[in-house]
mmCIF file of C-alpha atoms in Angstrom:
data_model
loop_
_atom_site.group_PDB
_atom_site.id
_atom_site.type_symbol
_atom_site.label_atom_id
_atom_site.label_comp_id
_atom_site.label_asym_id
_atom_site.label_seq_id
_atom_site.Cartn_x
_atom_site.Cartn_y
_atom_site.Cartn_z
ATOM 1 C CA MET A 1 0.000 0.000 0.000
ATOM 2 C CA SER A 2 1.117 3.519 -0.588
ATOM 3 C CA GLU A 3 2.372 5.080 2.592
ATOM 4 C CA HIS A 4 1.298 8.644 1.979
ATOM 5 C CA PHE A 5 -1.475 8.218 4.536
ATOM 6 C CA SER A 6 0.649 6.348 7.053
ATOM 7 C CA ALA A 7 1.278 9.395 9.244
ATOM 8 C CA VAL A 8 -2.439 10.091 9.487
ATOM 9 C CA THR A 9 -3.142 6.430 10.213
ATOM 10 C CA ARG A 10 -0.595 6.176 13.007
ATOM 11 C CA ARG A 11 -1.716 9.467 14.494
ATOM 12 C CA THR A 12 -5.348 8.490 14.663
ATOM 13 C CA PHE A 13 -5.228 4.761 15.397
ATOM 14 C CA LEU A 14 -4.795 4.964 19.171
ATOM 15 C CA GLY A 15 -7.339 7.724 19.431
ATOM 16 C CA SER A 16 -9.787 5.660 17.393
ATOM 17 C CA ALA A 17 -9.437 2.625 19.632
ATOM 18 C CA ALA A 18 -9.837 4.711 22.780
ATOM 19 C CA VAL A 19 -12.919 6.504 21.534
ATOM 20 C CA PHE A 20 -14.640 3.327 20.371
ATOM 21 C CA GLY A 21 -13.784 1.556 23.634
ATOM 22 C CA ALA A 22 -15.171 4.425 25.699
ATOM 23 C CA ALA A 23 -18.292 4.591 23.566
ATOM 24 C CA THR A 24 -18.942 0.857 24.047
ATOM 25 C CA CYS A 25 -18.666 1.113 27.829
ATOM 26 C CA THR A 26 -20.942 4.129 27.956
ATOM 27 C CA LEU A 27 -23.647 2.394 25.921
ATOM 28 C CA ALA A 28 -23.500 -0.642 28.183
ATOM 29 C CA LEU A 29 -24.033 1.498 31.284
ATOM 30 C CA ASN A 30 -26.715 3.757 29.909
ATOM 31 C CA PRO A 31 -28.750 2.659 26.861
ATOM 32 C CA LEU A 32 -30.226 6.135 26.579
ATOM 33 C CA THR A 33 -26.800 7.392 25.554
ATOM 34 C CA ALA A 34 -27.384 5.743 22.169
ATOM 35 C CA LEU A 35 -29.883 8.446 21.418
ATOM 36 C CA ALA A 36 -27.309 11.202 21.888
ATOM 37 C CA ALA A 37 -25.767 12.845 18.827
ATOM 38 C CA PRO A 38 -22.225 11.659 18.036
ATOM 39 C CA THR A 39 -19.472 13.926 19.249
ATOM 40 C CA ALA A 40 -16.824 15.503 17.026
ATOM 41 C CA ALA A 41 -14.284 13.081 18.488
ATOM 42 C CA GLU A 42 -16.470 10.121 17.561
ATOM 43 C CA LYS A 43 -16.862 11.400 14.020
ATOM 44 C CA GLN A 44 -13.105 11.873 13.786
ATOM 45 C CA ALA A 45 -12.582 8.346 15.095
ATOM 46 C CA GLU A 46 -15.050 7.001 12.553
ATOM 47 C CA ALA A 47 -13.187 8.738 9.739
ATOM 48 C CA ALA A 48 -9.825 7.522 11.015
ATOM 49 C CA ALA A 49 -11.012 3.930 11.377
ATOM 50 C CA THR A 50 -12.416 4.092 7.867
ATOM 51 C CA LEU A 51 -9.111 5.418 6.562
ATOM 52 C CA ASP A 52 -7.314 2.464 8.174
ATOM 53 C CA LYS A 53 -9.733 0.057 6.534
ATOM 54 C CA LEU A 54 -9.420 1.703 3.123
ATOM 55 C CA ASN A 55 -5.634 1.620 3.358
ATOM 56 C CA ALA A 56 -5.700 -2.107 4.163
ATOM 57 C CA MET A 57 -7.986 -2.774 1.215
ATOM 58 C CA GLN A 58 -5.736 -0.703 -1.053
ATOM 59 C CA THR A 59 -2.849 -2.987 -0.127
ATOM 60 C CA GLN A 60 -4.996 -5.933 -1.199
ATOM 61 C CA LEU A 61 -5.672 -4.209 -4.522
ATOM 62 C CA ASP A 62 -1.988 -3.548 -5.161
ATOM 63 C CA VAL A 63 -1.126 -7.201 -4.532
ATOM 64 C CA ALA A 64 -4.097 -8.351 -6.613
ATOM 65 C CA SER A 65 -2.972 -6.214 -9.547
ATOM 66 C CA ASN A 66 0.457 -7.857 -9.498
ATOM 67 C CA ASP A 67 -1.003 -11.361 -9.180
ATOM 68 C CA TYR A 68 -3.580 -10.772 -11.906
ATOM 69 C CA PHE A 69 -1.168 -9.569 -14.562
ATOM 70 C CA THR A 70 1.416 -12.175 -13.575
ATOM 71 C CA ALA A 71 -1.209 -14.871 -14.143
ATOM 72 C CA LEU A 72 -2.152 -13.359 -17.496
ATOM 73 C CA ALA A 73 1.505 -13.234 -18.564
ATOM 74 C CA GLU A 74 2.008 -16.884 -17.591
ATOM 75 C CA GLN A 75 -1.161 -17.837 -19.433
ATOM 76 C CA GLU A 76 0.086 -16.024 -22.543
ATOM 77 C CA ALA A 77 3.510 -17.703 -22.267
ATOM 78 C CA ALA A 78 1.849 -21.122 -21.970
ATOM 79 C CA GLN A 79 -0.327 -20.376 -24.994
ATOM 80 C CA GLU A 80 2.777 -19.453 -27.008
ATOM 81 C CA LYS A 81 4.414 -22.757 -26.029
ATOM 82 C CA MET A 82 1.252 -24.585 -27.070
ATOM 83 C CA ASP A 83 1.410 -22.883 -30.460
ATOM 84 C CA GLU A 84 5.103 -23.763 -30.808
ATOM 85 C CA ALA A 85 4.400 -27.406 -29.935
ATOM 86 C CA GLN A 86 1.538 -27.577 -32.420
ATOM 87 C CA ALA A 87 3.693 -26.033 -35.144
ATOM 88 C CA ARG A 88 6.422 -28.627 -34.530
ATOM 89 C CA ILE A 89 3.847 -31.439 -34.532
ATOM 90 C CA ASP A 90 2.545 -30.254 -37.896
ATOM 91 C CA GLU A 91 6.079 -29.909 -39.275
ATOM 92 C CA ALA A 92 7.164 -33.354 -38.020
ATOM 93 C CA ASN A 93 4.021 -34.981 -39.413
ATOM 94 C CA GLY A 94 4.803 -33.416 -42.781
ATOM 95 C CA GLN A 95 8.343 -34.816 -42.658
ATOM 96 C CA ILE A 96 7.020 -38.245 -41.693
ATOM 97 C CA ALA A 97 4.615 -38.217 -44.620
ATOM 98 C CA ASP A 98 7.453 -37.245 -46.982
ATOM 99 C CA LEU A 99 9.712 -40.032 -45.670
ATOM 100 C CA GLN A 100 6.925 -42.582 -45.905
ATOM 101 C CA ASP A 101 6.293 -41.546 -49.497
ATOM 102 C CA LYS A 102 9.973 -41.955 -50.353
ATOM 103 C CA LEU A 103 10.155 -45.364 -48.656
ATOM 104 C CA GLY A 104 7.027 -46.461 -50.503
ATOM 105 C CA THR A 105 8.472 -45.372 -53.813
ATOM 106 C CA ARG A 106 11.713 -47.273 -53.094
ATOM 107 C CA ALA A 107 9.805 -50.429 -52.186
ATOM 108 C CA ARG A 108 7.709 -50.262 -55.333
ATOM 109 C CA SER A 109 10.726 -49.631 -57.547
ATOM 110 C CA MET A 110 12.721 -52.503 -56.000
ATOM 111 C CA TYR A 111 10.001 -55.144 -56.082
ATOM 112 C CA ARG A 112 7.868 -54.096 -59.012
ATOM 113 C CA THR A 113 7.333 -56.985 -61.471
ATOM 114 C CA GLY A 114 9.867 -56.971 -64.313
ATOM 115 C CA SER A 115 12.446 -54.784 -62.580
ATOM 116 C CA LEU A 116 16.025 -55.854 -61.935
ATOM 117 C CA SER A 117 16.761 -57.531 -58.624
ATOM 118 C CA PHE A 118 19.884 -56.863 -56.580
ATOM 119 C CA ILE A 119 21.449 -60.107 -57.975
ATOM 120 C CA ASP A 120 20.611 -59.029 -61.513
ATOM 121 C CA LEU A 121 22.300 -55.695 -60.893
ATOM 122 C CA LEU A 122 25.456 -57.335 -59.578
ATOM 123 C CA LEU A 123 25.671 -60.239 -62.026
ATOM 124 C CA GLY A 124 25.011 -57.915 -64.926
ATOM 125 C CA SER A 125 28.233 -56.025 -64.289
ATOM 126 C CA THR A 126 30.555 -56.485 -67.249
ATOM 127 C CA THR A 127 33.737 -55.511 -65.407
ATOM 128 C CA PHE A 128 35.045 -55.824 -61.892
ATOM 129 C CA GLN A 129 35.048 -52.046 -61.616
ATOM 130 C CA ALA A 130 31.366 -51.947 -62.542
ATOM 131 C CA PHE A 131 30.686 -54.690 -60.008
ATOM 132 C CA THR A 132 32.345 -52.770 -57.155
ATOM 133 C CA ASN A 133 30.562 -49.570 -58.171
ATOM 134 C CA ASN A 134 27.185 -51.338 -58.151
ATOM 135 C CA TRP A 135 27.964 -52.943 -54.794
ATOM 136 C CA ASP A 136 28.768 -49.551 -53.294
ATOM 137 C CA LEU A 137 25.541 -48.206 -54.758
ATOM 138 C CA LEU A 138 23.503 -50.991 -53.165
ATOM 139 C CA ASN A 139 25.179 -50.449 -49.807
ATOM 140 C CA SER A 140 24.428 -46.738 -50.031
ATOM 141 C CA MET A 141 20.818 -47.388 -51.007
ATOM 142 C CA ASN A 142 20.317 -49.769 -48.079
ATOM 143 C CA GLU A 143 21.913 -47.308 -45.697
ATOM 144 C CA ASN A 144 19.680 -44.495 -46.962
ATOM 145 C CA ASP A 145 16.651 -46.713 -46.560
ATOM 146 C CA ALA A 146 17.640 -47.483 -42.975
ATOM 147 C CA ASN A 147 18.239 -43.793 -42.246
ATOM 148 C CA MET A 148 14.799 -42.875 -43.585
ATOM 149 C CA VAL A 149 13.195 -45.543 -41.415
ATOM 150 C CA GLN A 150 15.089 -44.291 -38.352
ATOM 151 C CA GLN A 151 14.192 -40.668 -39.120
ATOM 152 C CA THR A 152 10.553 -41.689 -39.314
ATOM 153 C CA LYS A 153 10.777 -43.396 -35.915
ATOM 154 C CA ASP A 154 12.547 -40.406 -34.365
ATOM 155 C CA LEU A 155 10.018 -37.965 -35.757
ATOM 156 C CA ARG A 156 7.129 -40.035 -34.458
ATOM 157 C CA ALA A 157 8.735 -40.063 -31.000
ATOM 158 C CA GLU A 158 9.152 -36.278 -31.196
ATOM 159 C CA VAL A 159 5.506 -35.874 -32.172
ATOM 160 C CA GLU A 160 4.470 -37.786 -29.048
ATOM 161 C CA ALA A 161 6.764 -35.649 -26.906
ATOM 162 C CA GLN A 162 5.387 -32.447 -28.419
ATOM 163 C CA LYS A 163 1.844 -33.677 -27.819
ATOM 164 C CA ALA A 164 2.732 -34.161 -24.144
ATOM 165 C CA THR A 165 4.237 -30.646 -24.056
ATOM 166 C CA TYR A 166 1.100 -29.248 -25.662
ATOM 167 C CA ALA A 167 -1.132 -30.967 -23.112
ATOM 168 C CA GLU A 168 0.970 -29.712 -20.182
ATOM 169 C CA GLN A 169 1.051 -26.128 -21.456
ATOM 170 C CA GLU A 170 -2.678 -26.297 -22.110
ATOM 171 C CA ARG A 171 -3.162 -27.305 -18.472
ATOM 172 C CA ILE A 172 -0.949 -24.424 -17.285
ATOM 173 C CA ALA A 173 -2.778 -21.942 -19.495
ATOM 174 C CA ALA A 174 -6.158 -23.059 -18.171
ATOM 175 C CA GLU A 175 -4.877 -22.963 -14.581
ATOM 176 C CA GLN A 176 -3.486 -19.440 -14.958
ATOM 177 C CA ALA A 177 -6.666 -18.261 -16.659
ATOM 178 C CA GLU A 178 -8.652 -19.543 -13.688
ATOM 179 C CA THR A 179 -6.211 -17.875 -11.272
ATOM 180 C CA ALA A 180 -6.580 -14.571 -13.125
ATOM 181 C CA ARG A 181 -10.373 -14.890 -13.060
ATOM 182 C CA GLN A 182 -10.406 -15.501 -9.312
ATOM 183 C CA VAL A 183 -8.011 -12.635 -8.586
ATOM 184 C CA LYS A 184 -10.078 -10.292 -10.735
ATOM 185 C CA GLU A 185 -13.275 -11.282 -8.932
ATOM 186 C CA GLN A 186 -11.605 -10.731 -5.551
ATOM 187 C CA ALA A 187 -10.312 -7.324 -6.638
ATOM 188 C CA GLU A 188 -13.719 -6.289 -7.936
ATOM 189 C CA ALA A 189 -15.244 -7.392 -4.641
ATOM 190 C CA THR A 190 -12.662 -5.315 -2.769
ATOM 191 C CA VAL A 191 -13.430 -2.256 -4.876
ATOM 192 C CA ALA A 192 -17.149 -2.765 -4.245
ATOM 193 C CA GLU A 193 -16.452 -3.096 -0.525
ATOM 194 C CA MET A 194 -14.453 0.133 -0.571
ATOM 195 C CA GLN A 195 -17.352 1.892 -2.247
ATOM 196 C CA ALA A 196 -19.723 0.451 0.332
ATOM 197 C CA VAL A 197 -17.482 1.777 3.095
ATOM 198 C CA TYR A 198 -17.689 5.226 1.539
ATOM 199 C CA ASP A 199 -21.448 4.954 1.141
ATOM 200 C CA ASN A 200 -21.987 3.817 4.735
ATOM 201 C CA LEU A 201 -19.995 6.631 6.287
ATOM 202 C CA SER A 202 -21.967 9.276 8.020
ATOM 203 C CA ALA A 203 -21.928 12.551 6.141
ATOM 204 C CA GLU A 204 -19.820 14.210 8.844
ATOM 205 C CA ALA A 205 -17.255 11.401 8.917
ATOM 206 C CA ALA A 206 -17.106 11.298 5.117
ATOM 207 C CA GLU A 207 -16.404 15.014 5.068
ATOM 208 C CA LEU A 208 -13.661 14.614 7.663
ATOM 209 C CA LEU A 209 -12.132 11.764 5.663
ATOM 210 C CA GLU A 210 -12.026 13.885 2.526
ATOM 211 C CA GLN A 211 -10.574 16.775 4.504
ATOM 212 C CA GLU A 212 -7.749 14.530 5.719
ATOM 213 C CA ARG A 213 -7.071 13.295 2.206
ATOM 214 C CA GLU A 214 -7.232 16.792 0.758
ATOM 215 C CA ALA A 215 -4.857 18.055 3.427
ATOM 216 C CA GLN A 216 -2.454 15.254 2.555
ATOM 217 C CA ARG A 217 -2.681 16.089 -1.144
ATOM 218 C CA ARG A 218 -1.986 19.753 -0.462
ATOM 219 C CA ALA A 219 0.963 18.869 1.767
ATOM 220 C CA GLU A 220 2.489 16.700 -0.932
ATOM 221 C CA GLU A 221 1.916 19.334 -3.605
ATOM 222 C CA ALA A 222 3.559 21.915 -1.338
ATOM 223 C CA ALA A 223 6.514 19.595 -0.827
ATOM 224 C CA ALA A 224 6.871 19.170 -4.588
ATOM 225 C CA ALA A 225 6.649 22.932 -5.115
ATOM 226 C CA SER A 226 9.351 23.381 -2.505
ATOM 227 C CA VAL A 227 11.566 20.959 -4.418
ATOM 228 C CA VAL A 228 11.043 22.974 -7.599
ATOM 229 C CA GLN A 229 11.958 26.192 -5.803
ATOM 230 C CA GLN A 230 15.077 24.580 -4.383
ATOM 231 C CA ALA A 231 16.051 23.488 -7.877
ATOM 232 C CA ILE A 232 15.617 27.017 -9.211
ATOM 233 C CA GLU A 233 17.642 28.506 -6.360
ATOM 234 C CA GLN A 234 20.395 25.927 -6.741
ATOM 235 C CA ALA A 235 20.599 26.521 -10.494
ATOM 236 C CA SER A 236 20.952 30.268 -9.979
ATOM 237 C CA ARG A 237 23.509 29.956 -7.157
ATOM 238 C CA PRO A 238 27.218 30.512 -8.083
ATOM 239 C CA SER A 239 29.163 27.277 -8.320
ATOM 240 C CA ASN A 240 30.917 26.128 -5.153
ATOM 241 C CA ASN A 241 34.573 25.223 -5.738
ATOM 242 C CA GLY A 242 35.018 23.912 -2.252
ATOM 243 C CA ASN A 243 36.978 26.989 -0.986
ATOM 244 C CA SER A 244 34.347 28.324 1.369
ATOM 245 C CA GLY A 245 35.971 27.067 4.522
ATOM 246 C CA GLY A 246 33.697 25.239 6.884
ATOM 247 C CA GLY A 247 30.609 25.346 4.663
ATOM 248 C CA GLY A 248 29.030 22.022 3.688
ATOM 249 C CA ASN A 249 29.241 20.600 0.202
ATOM 250 C CA VAL A 250 26.362 21.128 -2.177
ATOM 251 C CA SER A 251 24.442 17.850 -2.530
ATOM 252 C CA SER A 252 25.063 15.957 -5.747
ATOM 253 C CA ALA A 253 21.696 14.179 -5.513
ATOM 254 C CA PRO A 254 19.436 14.679 -8.542
ATOM 255 C CA THR A 255 17.040 17.586 -8.216
ATOM 256 C CA TYR A 256 13.581 17.662 -9.648
ATOM 257 C CA VAL A 257 13.041 20.105 -12.520
ATOM 258 C CA PRO A 258 10.023 20.447 -14.811
ATOM 259 C CA ALA A 259 10.414 18.142 -17.809
ATOM 260 C CA ASP A 260 9.485 18.260 -21.479
ATOM 261 C CA ALA A 261 6.048 16.919 -22.292
ATOM 262 C CA GLY A 262 7.466 13.990 -24.266
ATOM 263 C CA SER A 263 9.799 12.823 -21.499
ATOM 264 C CA VAL A 264 9.090 10.189 -18.858
ATOM 265 C CA VAL A 265 8.712 12.807 -16.127
ATOM 266 C CA GLY A 266 6.737 15.069 -18.465
ATOM 267 C CA ARG A 267 4.210 12.330 -19.142
ATOM 268 C CA ALA A 268 3.935 11.695 -15.401
ATOM 269 C CA GLN A 269 3.392 15.393 -14.689
ATOM 270 C CA SER A 270 0.642 15.633 -17.290
ATOM 271 C CA TYR A 271 -1.589 13.349 -15.205
ATOM 272 C CA VAL A 272 -0.957 14.793 -11.732
ATOM 273 C CA GLY A 273 -4.408 15.597 -10.340
ATOM 274 C CA ASN A 274 -5.834 14.589 -13.693
ATOM 275 C CA ALA A 275 -6.220 10.804 -13.492
ATOM 276 C CA GLN A 276 -8.057 8.315 -11.318
ATOM 277 C CA TYR A 277 -6.697 5.211 -9.658
ATOM 278 C CA VAL A 278 -8.598 2.331 -11.285
ATOM 279 C CA TRP A 279 -7.602 -1.230 -10.487
ATOM 280 C CA GLY A 280 -6.000 -3.017 -13.446
ATOM 281 C CA ALA A 281 -6.192 0.033 -15.719
ATOM 282 C CA CYS A 282 -3.667 1.500 -18.123
ATOM 283 C CA ALA A 283 -5.784 3.921 -20.130
ATOM 284 C CA PRO A 284 -6.174 7.686 -20.600
ATOM 285 C CA GLY A 285 -7.049 9.145 -17.216
ATOM 286 C CA GLN A 286 -7.235 5.747 -15.495
ATOM 287 C CA PHE A 287 -4.299 3.827 -14.039
ATOM 288 C CA ASP A 288 -3.165 1.540 -11.328
ATOM 289 C CA CYS A 289 0.405 2.037 -10.120
ATOM 290 C CA SER A 290 2.198 -0.280 -12.570
ATOM 291 C CA GLY A 291 -0.066 0.773 -15.428
ATOM 292 C CA PHE A 292 0.854 4.403 -14.764
ATOM 293 C CA VAL A 293 4.591 3.642 -14.694
ATOM 294 C CA SER A 294 4.253 1.650 -17.929
ATOM 295 C CA TYR A 295 2.572 4.576 -19.674
ATOM 296 C CA CYS A 296 5.129 7.095 -18.440
ATOM 297 C CA LEU A 297 8.056 4.971 -19.627
ATOM 298 C CA THR A 298 6.706 4.214 -23.096
ATOM 299 C CA GLY A 299 4.073 6.824 -23.905
ATOM 300 C CA ALA A 300 1.739 3.954 -24.839
ATOM 301 C CA TYR A 301 -1.291 2.725 -22.926
ATOM 302 C CA SER A 302 0.037 -0.809 -22.659
ATOM 303 C CA ARG A 303 1.462 -2.570 -19.654
ATOM 304 C CA LEU A 304 5.165 -3.423 -19.392
ATOM 305 C CA GLY A 305 4.585 -5.635 -16.371
ATOM 306 C CA THR A 306 3.986 -5.410 -12.645
ATOM 307 C CA THR A 307 6.086 -4.331 -9.680
ATOM 308 C CA TYR A 308 7.439 -7.896 -9.721
ATOM 309 C CA THR A 309 8.655 -7.229 -13.266
ATOM 310 C CA PHE A 310 10.191 -3.869 -12.406
ATOM 311 C CA LEU A 311 12.073 -5.340 -9.442
ATOM 312 C CA GLY A 312 13.918 -7.543 -11.937
ATOM 313 C CA TRP A 313 15.259 -4.573 -13.909
ATOM 314 C CA PRO A 314 18.794 -3.212 -13.384
ATOM 315 C CA ARG A 315 19.034 -1.319 -10.103
ATOM 316 C CA VAL A 316 20.778 2.024 -9.820
ATOM 317 C CA SER A 317 22.388 3.676 -6.818
ATOM 318 C CA ASP A 318 22.282 7.183 -8.339
ATOM 319 C CA PRO A 319 18.622 7.518 -9.353
ATOM 320 C CA GLN A 320 17.778 10.137 -11.929
ATOM 321 C CA PRO A 321 14.414 11.716 -12.763
ATOM 322 C CA GLY A 322 12.564 9.220 -14.942
ATOM 323 C CA ASP A 323 13.806 6.120 -13.113
ATOM 324 C CA VAL A 324 11.299 3.842 -11.373
ATOM 325 C CA ALA A 325 10.923 3.751 -7.586
ATOM 326 C CA VAL A 326 9.502 0.355 -6.681
ATOM 327 C CA ASN A 327 8.922 -2.200 -3.954
ATOM 328 C CA ALA A 328 6.908 -5.414 -4.061
ATOM 329 C CA ASP A 329 3.585 -3.610 -3.646
ATOM 330 C CA HIS A 330 3.872 -0.198 -5.257
ATOM 331 C CA CYS A 331 5.783 1.893 -7.792
ATOM 332 C CA GLY A 332 6.098 5.402 -9.181
ATOM 333 C CA ILE A 333 8.208 7.642 -11.406
ATOM 334 C CA TYR A 334 11.122 9.230 -9.562
ATOM 335 C CA VAL A 335 11.391 13.012 -10.052
ATOM 336 C CA GLY A 336 14.338 13.785 -7.789
ATOM 337 C CA ASN A 337 14.936 14.799 -4.165
ATOM 338 C CA ASN A 338 13.206 11.699 -2.835
ATOM 339 C CA GLN A 339 9.945 12.576 -4.610
ATOM 340 C CA MET A 340 7.935 10.519 -7.067
ATOM 341 C CA ILE A 341 4.720 10.754 -9.066
ATOM 342 C CA HIS A 342 2.474 7.735 -8.671
ATOM 343 C CA ALA A 343 -1.068 6.436 -9.027
ATOM 344 C CA ALA A 344 -1.725 6.349 -5.307
ATOM 345 C CA THR A 345 -5.075 4.908 -4.213
ATOM 346 C CA GLU A 346 -8.763 4.707 -4.953
ATOM 347 C CA GLY A 347 -10.249 8.168 -4.520
ATOM 348 C CA VAL A 348 -6.859 9.897 -4.687
ATOM 349 C CA GLY A 349 -5.431 9.174 -8.135
ATOM 350 C CA VAL A 350 -2.118 10.423 -9.551
ATOM 351 C CA ILE A 351 -0.200 12.674 -7.161
ATOM 352 C CA TYR A 352 3.253 13.725 -6.040
ATOM 353 C CA GLY A 353 4.543 11.919 -2.984
ATOM 354 C CA PRO A 354 7.698 10.868 -1.165
ATOM 355 C CA VAL A 355 9.540 7.710 -2.165
ATOM 356 C CA GLN A 356 8.213 5.033 0.165
ATOM 357 C CA ALA A 357 10.178 2.977 2.643
ATOM 358 C CA GLY A 358 11.766 -0.122 1.155
ATOM 359 C CA MET A 359 11.703 1.146 -2.417
ATOM 360 C CA VAL A 360 14.638 0.619 -4.748
ATOM 361 C CA PHE A 361 15.409 2.445 -7.976
ATOM 362 C CA VAL A 362 15.510 0.696 -11.342
ATOM 363 C CA ARG A 363 16.089 1.879 -14.885
ATOM 364 C CA TYR A 364 14.084 0.900 -17.962
#
């Protein structure tokens, strides 16, 4: 799960538990208390508890997205192997038919009525040289016949092996298709549950929840703006040659700067505040985290893989804007100074945020 709400969650969790515990005891002692209007603290606790629940469900969605597209990729790979096996079966059967035709032709030519027998061929030689030539010819013909028979046997054995490969890959493809179907159903159920949580919130708690999220969005936007200002100030500052005495060295870490529209960072910027988080999506205005990273890297609305895929790419120790910040559950486009742009969560969408704990940097 994205951690951009973690501070809010930690801050409110203990308060939530205390409020709900106190409320339960009060109701047990005095049933009439149930008729009293909820306090501001209770509404805040309701919003905080809901935020915790939504965050937990978002983690489930992130994992489900990875599992779903991994299953689809394995299904596609199995289907390709099935096609390869079928192509080899067809090719081998064609070779077998050709060899059988040649062997049939040889048999007919050797034993057809009125044709010369092997003895006729040898005894009809007029010179010793002709005799030895004919003998070599017969040996060669017999050897070729034996080779064709062996090739036919080998090809038939290969056909059986390819049929077994086809059957196994067909089983894998069907299994992965079923896995993908189940994961998709679970994810859709989670999304529906998240919507139900929203719908069941009291109006006051829902408003408080949105206020917390909006405050978080504004804080992250302010942090990104601060990074931009730092970049501008650093660019305009005279170069430091290291002769300033006790002053510290200027950091060599990459600094975020606005990017061209056609660049990786530029594509990421174009959707900040302008795209929804939609599970499994990689389409204009709708992304999950890995779908968003895929679009930013390629400029095409097609998926490169999942966070599992990205974790297998070459890692870098000096991340530059446009690299991918990724852990097992989440990913985003690095923009410098420990900031990234990512498709965060349901109801939040594409935003700036800090690189999350445990993330590594990889390069496409």
